[in-house]
Coordinates of C-alpha atoms and ligand atoms in Angstrom, one line a residue:
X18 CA -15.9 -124.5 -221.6
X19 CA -13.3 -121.6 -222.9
X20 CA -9.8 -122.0 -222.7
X21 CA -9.4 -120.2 -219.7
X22 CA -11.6 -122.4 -217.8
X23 CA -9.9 -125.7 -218.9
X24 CA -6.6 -124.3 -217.7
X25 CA -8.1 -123.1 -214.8
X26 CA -9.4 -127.0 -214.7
X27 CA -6.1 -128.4 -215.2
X28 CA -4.0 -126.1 -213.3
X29 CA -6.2 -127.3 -210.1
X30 CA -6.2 -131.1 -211.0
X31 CA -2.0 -130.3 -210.2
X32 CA -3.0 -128.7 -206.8
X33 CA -4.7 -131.6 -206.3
X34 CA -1.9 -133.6 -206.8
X35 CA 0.2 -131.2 -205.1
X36 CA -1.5 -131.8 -201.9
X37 CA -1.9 -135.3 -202.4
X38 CA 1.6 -136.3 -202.6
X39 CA 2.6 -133.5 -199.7
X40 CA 0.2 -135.2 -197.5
X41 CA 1.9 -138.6 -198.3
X42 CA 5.4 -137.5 -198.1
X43 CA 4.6 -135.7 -194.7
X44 CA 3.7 -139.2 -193.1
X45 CA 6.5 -140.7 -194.4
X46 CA 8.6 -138.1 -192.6
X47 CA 6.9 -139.2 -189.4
X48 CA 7.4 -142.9 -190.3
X49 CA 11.1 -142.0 -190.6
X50 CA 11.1 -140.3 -187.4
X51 CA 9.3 -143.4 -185.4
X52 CA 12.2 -145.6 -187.4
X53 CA 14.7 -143.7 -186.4
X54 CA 13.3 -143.9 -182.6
X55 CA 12.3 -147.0 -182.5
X56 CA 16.0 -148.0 -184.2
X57 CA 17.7 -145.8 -181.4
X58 CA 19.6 -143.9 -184.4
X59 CA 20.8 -140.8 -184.9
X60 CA 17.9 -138.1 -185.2
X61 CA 20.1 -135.2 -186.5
X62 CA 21.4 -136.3 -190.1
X63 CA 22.7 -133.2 -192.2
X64 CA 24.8 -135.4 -194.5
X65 CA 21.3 -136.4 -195.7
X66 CA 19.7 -133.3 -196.2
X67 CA 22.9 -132.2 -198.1
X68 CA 22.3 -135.1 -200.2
X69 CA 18.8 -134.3 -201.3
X70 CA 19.8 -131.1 -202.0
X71 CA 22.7 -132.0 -204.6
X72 CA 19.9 -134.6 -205.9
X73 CA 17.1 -131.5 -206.7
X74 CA 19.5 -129.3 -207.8
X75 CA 20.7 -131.8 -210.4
X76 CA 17.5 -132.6 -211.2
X77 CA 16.6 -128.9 -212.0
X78 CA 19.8 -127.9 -213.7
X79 CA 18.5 -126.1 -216.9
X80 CA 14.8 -126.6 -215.9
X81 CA 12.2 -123.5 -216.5
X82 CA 11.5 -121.7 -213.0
X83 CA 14.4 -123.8 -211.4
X84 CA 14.9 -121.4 -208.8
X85 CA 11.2 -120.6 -207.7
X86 CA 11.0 -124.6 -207.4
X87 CA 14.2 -124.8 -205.5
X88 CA 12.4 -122.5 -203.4
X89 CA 8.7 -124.3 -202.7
X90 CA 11.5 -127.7 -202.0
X91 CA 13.6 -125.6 -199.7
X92 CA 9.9 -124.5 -198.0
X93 CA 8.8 -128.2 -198.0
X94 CA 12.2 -129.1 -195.9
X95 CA 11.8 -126.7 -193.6
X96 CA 8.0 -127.6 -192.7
X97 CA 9.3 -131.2 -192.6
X98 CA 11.8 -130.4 -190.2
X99 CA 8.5 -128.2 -187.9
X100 CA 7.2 -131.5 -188.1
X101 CA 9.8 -133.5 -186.8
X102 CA 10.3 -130.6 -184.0
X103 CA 6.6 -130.9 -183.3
X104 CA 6.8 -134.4 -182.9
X105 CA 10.2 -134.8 -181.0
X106 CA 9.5 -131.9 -178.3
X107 CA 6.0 -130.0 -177.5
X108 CA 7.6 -128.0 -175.0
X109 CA 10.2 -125.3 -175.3
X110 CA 14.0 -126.1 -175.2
X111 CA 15.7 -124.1 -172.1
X112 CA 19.9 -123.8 -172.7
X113 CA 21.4 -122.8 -169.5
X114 CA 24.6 -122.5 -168.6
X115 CA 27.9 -120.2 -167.9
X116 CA 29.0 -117.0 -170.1
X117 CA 30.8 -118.8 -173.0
X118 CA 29.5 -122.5 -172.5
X119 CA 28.2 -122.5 -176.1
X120 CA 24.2 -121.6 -175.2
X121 CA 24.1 -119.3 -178.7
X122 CA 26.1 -121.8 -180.7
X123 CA 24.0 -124.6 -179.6
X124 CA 20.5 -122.7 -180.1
X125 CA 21.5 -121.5 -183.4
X126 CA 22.5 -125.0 -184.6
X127 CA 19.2 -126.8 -182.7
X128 CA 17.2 -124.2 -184.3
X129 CA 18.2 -124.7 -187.7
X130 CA 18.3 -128.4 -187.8
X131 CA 14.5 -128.5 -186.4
X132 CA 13.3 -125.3 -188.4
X133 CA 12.7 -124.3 -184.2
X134 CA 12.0 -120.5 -183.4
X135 CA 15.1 -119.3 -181.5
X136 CA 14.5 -116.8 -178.5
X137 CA 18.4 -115.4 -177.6
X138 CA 17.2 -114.1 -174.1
X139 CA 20.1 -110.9 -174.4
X140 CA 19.8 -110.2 -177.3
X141 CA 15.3 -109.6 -176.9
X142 CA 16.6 -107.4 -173.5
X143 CA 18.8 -105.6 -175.4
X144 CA 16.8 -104.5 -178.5
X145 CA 13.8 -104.0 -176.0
X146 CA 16.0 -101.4 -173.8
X147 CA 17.5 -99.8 -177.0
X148 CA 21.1 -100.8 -175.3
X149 CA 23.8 -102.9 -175.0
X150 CA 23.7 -105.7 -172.1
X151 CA 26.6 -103.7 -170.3
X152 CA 25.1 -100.2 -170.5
X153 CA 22.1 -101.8 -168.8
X154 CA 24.4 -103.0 -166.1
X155 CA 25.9 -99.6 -166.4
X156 CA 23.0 -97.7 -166.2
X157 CA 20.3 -99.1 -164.1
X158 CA 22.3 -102.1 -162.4
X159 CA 22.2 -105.5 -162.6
X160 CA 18.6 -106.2 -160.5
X161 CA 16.8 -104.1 -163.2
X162 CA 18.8 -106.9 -165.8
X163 CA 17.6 -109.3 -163.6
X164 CA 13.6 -108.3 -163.6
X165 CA 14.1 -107.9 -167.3
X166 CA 14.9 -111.9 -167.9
X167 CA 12.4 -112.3 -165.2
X168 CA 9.5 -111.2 -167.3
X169 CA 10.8 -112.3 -170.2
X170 CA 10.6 -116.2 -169.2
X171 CA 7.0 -115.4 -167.7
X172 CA 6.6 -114.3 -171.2
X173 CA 7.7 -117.1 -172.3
X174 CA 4.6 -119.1 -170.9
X175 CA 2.6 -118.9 -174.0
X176 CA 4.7 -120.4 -176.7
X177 CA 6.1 -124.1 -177.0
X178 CA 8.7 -125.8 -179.1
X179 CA 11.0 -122.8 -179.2
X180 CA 14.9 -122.9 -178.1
X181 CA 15.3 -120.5 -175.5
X182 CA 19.1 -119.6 -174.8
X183 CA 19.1 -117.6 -171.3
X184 CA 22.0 -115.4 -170.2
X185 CA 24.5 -117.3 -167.8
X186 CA 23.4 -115.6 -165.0
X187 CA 19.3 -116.3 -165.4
X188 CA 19.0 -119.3 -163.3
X189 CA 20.4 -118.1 -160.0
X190 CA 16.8 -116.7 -159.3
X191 CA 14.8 -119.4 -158.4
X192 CA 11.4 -117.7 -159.8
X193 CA 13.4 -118.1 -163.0
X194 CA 14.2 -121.3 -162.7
X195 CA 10.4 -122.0 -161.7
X196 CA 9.0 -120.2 -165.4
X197 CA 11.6 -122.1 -167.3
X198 CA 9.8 -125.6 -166.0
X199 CA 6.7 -124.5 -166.2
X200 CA 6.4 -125.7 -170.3
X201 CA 10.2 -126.3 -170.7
X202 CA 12.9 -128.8 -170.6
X203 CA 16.4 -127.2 -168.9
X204 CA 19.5 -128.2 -170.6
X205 CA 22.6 -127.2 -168.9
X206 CA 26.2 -126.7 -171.0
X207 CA 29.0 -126.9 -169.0
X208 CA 32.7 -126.3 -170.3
X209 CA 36.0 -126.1 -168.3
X210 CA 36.7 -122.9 -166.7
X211 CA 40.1 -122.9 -169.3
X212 CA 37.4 -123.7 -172.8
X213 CA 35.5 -120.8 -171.1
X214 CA 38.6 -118.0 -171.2
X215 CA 39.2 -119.5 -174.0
X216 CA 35.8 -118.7 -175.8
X217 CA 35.0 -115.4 -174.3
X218 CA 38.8 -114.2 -174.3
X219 CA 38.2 -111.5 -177.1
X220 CA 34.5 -110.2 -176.3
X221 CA 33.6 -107.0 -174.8
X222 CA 29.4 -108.2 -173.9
X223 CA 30.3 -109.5 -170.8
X224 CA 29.9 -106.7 -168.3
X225 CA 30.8 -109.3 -165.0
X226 CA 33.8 -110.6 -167.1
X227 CA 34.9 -107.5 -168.6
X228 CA 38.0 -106.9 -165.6
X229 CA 38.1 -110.6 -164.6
X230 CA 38.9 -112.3 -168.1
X231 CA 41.1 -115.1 -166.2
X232 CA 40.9 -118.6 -165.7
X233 CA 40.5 -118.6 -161.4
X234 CA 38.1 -116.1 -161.8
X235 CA 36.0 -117.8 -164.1
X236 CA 36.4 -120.5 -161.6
X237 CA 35.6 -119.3 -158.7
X238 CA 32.5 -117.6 -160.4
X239 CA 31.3 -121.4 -162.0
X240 CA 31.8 -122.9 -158.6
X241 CA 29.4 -120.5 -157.0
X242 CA 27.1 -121.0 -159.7
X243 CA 27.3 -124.5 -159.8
X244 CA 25.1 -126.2 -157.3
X245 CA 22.0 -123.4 -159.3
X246 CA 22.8 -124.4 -162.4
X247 CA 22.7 -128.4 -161.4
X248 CA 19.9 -128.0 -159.6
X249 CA 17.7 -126.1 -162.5
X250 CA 18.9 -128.5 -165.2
X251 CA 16.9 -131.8 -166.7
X252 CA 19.7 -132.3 -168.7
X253 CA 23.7 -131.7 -168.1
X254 CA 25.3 -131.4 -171.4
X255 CA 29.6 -131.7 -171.4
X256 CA 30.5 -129.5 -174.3
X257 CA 34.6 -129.9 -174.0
X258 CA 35.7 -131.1 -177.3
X259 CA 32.8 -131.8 -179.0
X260 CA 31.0 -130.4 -182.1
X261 CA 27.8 -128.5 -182.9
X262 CA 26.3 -132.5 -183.9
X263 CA 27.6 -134.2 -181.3
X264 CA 26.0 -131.8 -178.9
X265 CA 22.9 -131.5 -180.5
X266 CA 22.3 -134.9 -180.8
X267 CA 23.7 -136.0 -177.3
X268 CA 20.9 -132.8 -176.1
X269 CA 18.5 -134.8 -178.7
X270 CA 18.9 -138.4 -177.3
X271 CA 18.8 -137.3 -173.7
X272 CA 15.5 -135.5 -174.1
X273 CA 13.7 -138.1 -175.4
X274 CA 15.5 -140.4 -172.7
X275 CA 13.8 -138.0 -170.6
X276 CA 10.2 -138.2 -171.9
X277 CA 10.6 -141.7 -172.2
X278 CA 10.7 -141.9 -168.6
X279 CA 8.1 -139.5 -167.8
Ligands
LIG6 C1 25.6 -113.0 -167.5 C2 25.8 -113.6 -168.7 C3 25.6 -112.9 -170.0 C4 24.6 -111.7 -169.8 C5 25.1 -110.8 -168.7 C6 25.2 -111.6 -167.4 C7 25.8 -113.8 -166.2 O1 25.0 -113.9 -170.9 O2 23.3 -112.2 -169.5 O3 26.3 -110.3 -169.1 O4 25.4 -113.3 -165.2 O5 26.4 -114.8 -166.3 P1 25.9 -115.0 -171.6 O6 26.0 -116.2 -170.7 O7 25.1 -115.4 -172.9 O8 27.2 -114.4 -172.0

């Protein structure tokens, strides 16, 4: 054998290895997820993803090809989250709620923490159309909006465990309503009409709030909405004083109240 092929040897007997111990530490990351079930504790830990981070980055202080490890470790956490995410919720995660309840904030934060794809309903319409949500409204009205989110969620149908934050106004069609169920779980944010101004007071995206940034009429407007949002969610999420954690997790725990019952 040259020398090229004994490296070539060696360099696979590490593969090897490689995959051995992935495949281990993979079902140990579902053995901490049962534990953590089965031990009704907290699912979304960050402290301790902090912790393991400090610990590697320690460990490679000074270490050839530190930062291309760093990286393949940083890979290796994100699949483990995918697998917890897998394992936690095969269908797709549906935030409702009212302009300013926190649907972005909360997908953003859900999405990150389970390494989940993240569809921002607007956002899709809006680079679609080539404009902003309130030259839509301005332009072709707010049905054409409305056929727009329509298709999207029917578009929707063919792809699982993704957080899907709709615009606040999506679920006063029933037909939407109907796609969001058809492979998701509906998780509605509420907020006080006053956390609401409070949240959207300095935004400009909000054509049906644009004239009407006041407290009454963001009250009269969640009371009309009210009874459709209720009746679309699975879930009711209070968001008043509380963190990105403690809604994620409270959204977390209910879920899997949720399937636990199903
Ligand atoms: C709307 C809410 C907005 C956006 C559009 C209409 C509504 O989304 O879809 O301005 O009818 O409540 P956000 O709730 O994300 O602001």
């Amino acid at each position: 054998m040259n020398h090229l092929d004994e490296l070539r040897v060696r360099l696979s007997v590490c593969d090897e290895q490689i995959l051995e111990c992935l495949l281990k530490r993979n079902a140990i990351v579902e053995d901490i997820m049962k534990y953590k079930e089965s031990h009704n504790m907290q699912i979304i830990q960050p402290e301790q993803e902090k912790r393991q981070n400090q610990k590697l980055e320690q460990e490679l202080e000074g270490k050839r090809h530190a930062k291309e490890i760093l990286d393949i470790f940083h890979r290796i956490t994100y699949n483990s989250k995918k697998i917890q995410a897998r394992h936690l919720f095969h269908y797709n995660i549906v935030l409702i709620g009212f302009m300013g309840s926190g649907k972005s904030t909360i997908s953003d934060y859900l999405s990150t923490m389970f390494a989940m794809d993240a569809v921002e309903m607007d956002q899709i319409i809006s680079q679609r159309e080539g404009m902003s949500i309130s030259d839509i409204f301005a332009v072709y009205g707010e049905e054409y909006f409305r056929n727009l989110e329509t298709n999207l969620l029917v578009e929707m149908q063919s792809r699982n465990n993704v957080v899907i934050s709709c615009g606040g106004g999506t679920p006063m069609r029933e037909k939407n309503v109907a796609e969001m169920k058809k492979n998701g779980r509906v998780v509605l944010l509420t907020a006080s009409p006053e956390t609401i101004y409070h949240r959207v007071k300095d935004s400009h995206d909000r054509p049906l709030l644009e004239n009407n940034k006041n407290v009454s009429f963001i009250t009269e407007l969640m009371e009309k909405r009210r009874v459709k949002y209720e009746t679309a969610a699975d879930v009711i999420i209070e968001t008043d004083g509380k963190n990105e954690l403690e809604i994620c997790e409270e959204l977390v725990q209910r879920l899997m109240e949720l399937d636990e019952k199903r």
